[in-house]
mmCIF file with all atom_site columns, C-alpha atoms in Angstrom:
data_model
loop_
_atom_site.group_PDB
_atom_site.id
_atom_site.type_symbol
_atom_site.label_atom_id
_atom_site.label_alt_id
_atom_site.label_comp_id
_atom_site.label_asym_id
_atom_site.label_entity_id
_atom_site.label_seq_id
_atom_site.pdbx_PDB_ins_code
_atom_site.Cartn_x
_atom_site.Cartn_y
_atom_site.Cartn_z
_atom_site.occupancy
_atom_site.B_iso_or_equiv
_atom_site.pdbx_formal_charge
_atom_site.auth_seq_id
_atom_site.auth_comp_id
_atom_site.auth_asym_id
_atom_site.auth_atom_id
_atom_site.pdbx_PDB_model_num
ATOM 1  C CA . UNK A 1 1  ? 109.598 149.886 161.437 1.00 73.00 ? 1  UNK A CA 1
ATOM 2  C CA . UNK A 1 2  ? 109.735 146.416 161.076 1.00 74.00 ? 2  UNK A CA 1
ATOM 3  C CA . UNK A 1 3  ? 106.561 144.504 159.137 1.00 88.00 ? 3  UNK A CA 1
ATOM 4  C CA . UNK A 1 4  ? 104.272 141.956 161.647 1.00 88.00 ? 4  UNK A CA 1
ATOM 5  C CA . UNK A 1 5  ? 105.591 138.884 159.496 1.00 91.00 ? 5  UNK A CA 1
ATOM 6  C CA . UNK A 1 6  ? 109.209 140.073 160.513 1.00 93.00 ? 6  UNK A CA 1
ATOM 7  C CA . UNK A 1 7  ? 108.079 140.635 164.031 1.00 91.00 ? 7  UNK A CA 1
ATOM 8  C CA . UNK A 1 8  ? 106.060 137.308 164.657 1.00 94.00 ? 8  UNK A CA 1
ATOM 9  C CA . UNK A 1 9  ? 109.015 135.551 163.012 1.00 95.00 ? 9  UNK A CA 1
ATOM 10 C CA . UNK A 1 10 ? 111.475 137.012 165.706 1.00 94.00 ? 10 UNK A CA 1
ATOM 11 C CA . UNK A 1 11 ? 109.003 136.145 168.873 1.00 94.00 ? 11 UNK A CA 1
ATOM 12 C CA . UNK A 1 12 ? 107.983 132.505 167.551 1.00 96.00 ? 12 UNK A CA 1
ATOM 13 C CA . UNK A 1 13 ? 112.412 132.140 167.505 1.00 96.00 ? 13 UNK A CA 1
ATOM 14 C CA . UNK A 1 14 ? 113.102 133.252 170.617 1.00 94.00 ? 14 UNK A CA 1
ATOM 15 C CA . UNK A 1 15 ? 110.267 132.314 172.847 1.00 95.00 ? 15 UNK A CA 1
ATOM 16 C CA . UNK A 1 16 ? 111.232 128.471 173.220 1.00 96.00 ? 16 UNK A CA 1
ATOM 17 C CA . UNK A 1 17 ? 114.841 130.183 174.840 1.00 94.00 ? 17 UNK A CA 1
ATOM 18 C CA . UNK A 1 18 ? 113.053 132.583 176.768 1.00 93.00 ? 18 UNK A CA 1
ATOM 19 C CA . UNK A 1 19 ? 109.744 131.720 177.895 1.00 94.00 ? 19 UNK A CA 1
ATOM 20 C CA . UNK A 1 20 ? 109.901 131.262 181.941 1.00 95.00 ? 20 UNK A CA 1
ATOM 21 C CA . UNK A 1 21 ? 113.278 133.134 181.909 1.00 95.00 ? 21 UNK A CA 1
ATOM 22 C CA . UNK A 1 22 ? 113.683 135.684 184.847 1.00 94.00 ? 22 UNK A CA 1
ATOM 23 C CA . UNK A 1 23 ? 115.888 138.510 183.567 1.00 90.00 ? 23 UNK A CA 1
ATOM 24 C CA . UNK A 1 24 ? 118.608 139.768 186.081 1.00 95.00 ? 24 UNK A CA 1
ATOM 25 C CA . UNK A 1 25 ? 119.388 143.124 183.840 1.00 93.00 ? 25 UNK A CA 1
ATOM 26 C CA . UNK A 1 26 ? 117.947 144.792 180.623 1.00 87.00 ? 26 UNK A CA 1
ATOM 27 C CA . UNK A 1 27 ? 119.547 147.801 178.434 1.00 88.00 ? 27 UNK A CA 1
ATOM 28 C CA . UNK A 1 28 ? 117.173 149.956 176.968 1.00 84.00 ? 28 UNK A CA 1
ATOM 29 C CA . UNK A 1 29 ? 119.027 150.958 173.390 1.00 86.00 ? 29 UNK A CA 1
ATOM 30 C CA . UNK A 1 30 ? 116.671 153.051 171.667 1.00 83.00 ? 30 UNK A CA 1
ATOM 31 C CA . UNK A 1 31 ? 114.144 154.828 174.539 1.00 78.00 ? 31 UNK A CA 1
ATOM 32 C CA . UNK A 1 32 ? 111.774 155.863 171.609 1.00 78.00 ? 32 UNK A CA 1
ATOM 33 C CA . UNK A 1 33 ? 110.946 152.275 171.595 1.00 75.00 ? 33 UNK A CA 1
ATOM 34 C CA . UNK A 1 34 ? 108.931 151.934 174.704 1.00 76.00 ? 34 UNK A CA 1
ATOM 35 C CA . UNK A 1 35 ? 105.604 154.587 175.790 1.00 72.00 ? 35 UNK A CA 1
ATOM 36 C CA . UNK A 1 36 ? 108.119 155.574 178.726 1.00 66.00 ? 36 UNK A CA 1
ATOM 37 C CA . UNK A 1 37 ? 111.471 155.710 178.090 1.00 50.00 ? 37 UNK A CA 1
ATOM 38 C CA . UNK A 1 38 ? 113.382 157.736 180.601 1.00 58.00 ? 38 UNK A CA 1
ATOM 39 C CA . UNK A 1 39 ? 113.698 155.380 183.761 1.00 53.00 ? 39 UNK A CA 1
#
């Protein structure tokens, strides 16, 4: 499990690239990730 510095570092990166993005397609790699997992 990754720390909150490591995490916050990661968003504050990629949010300028993907902030008012639409996504067309996601892949869920590790289902454990997410509360609900088996779409």
């Amino acid at each position: 499990m990754p720390e909150l510095p490591e995490v916050e570092t990661i968003c504050r990166t990629l949010a300028p690239m993907l902030v008012g993005s639409a996504f067309a397609r996601a892949e869920l790699v590790w289902p454990g990730c997410v509360a609900n997992g088996s779409a």
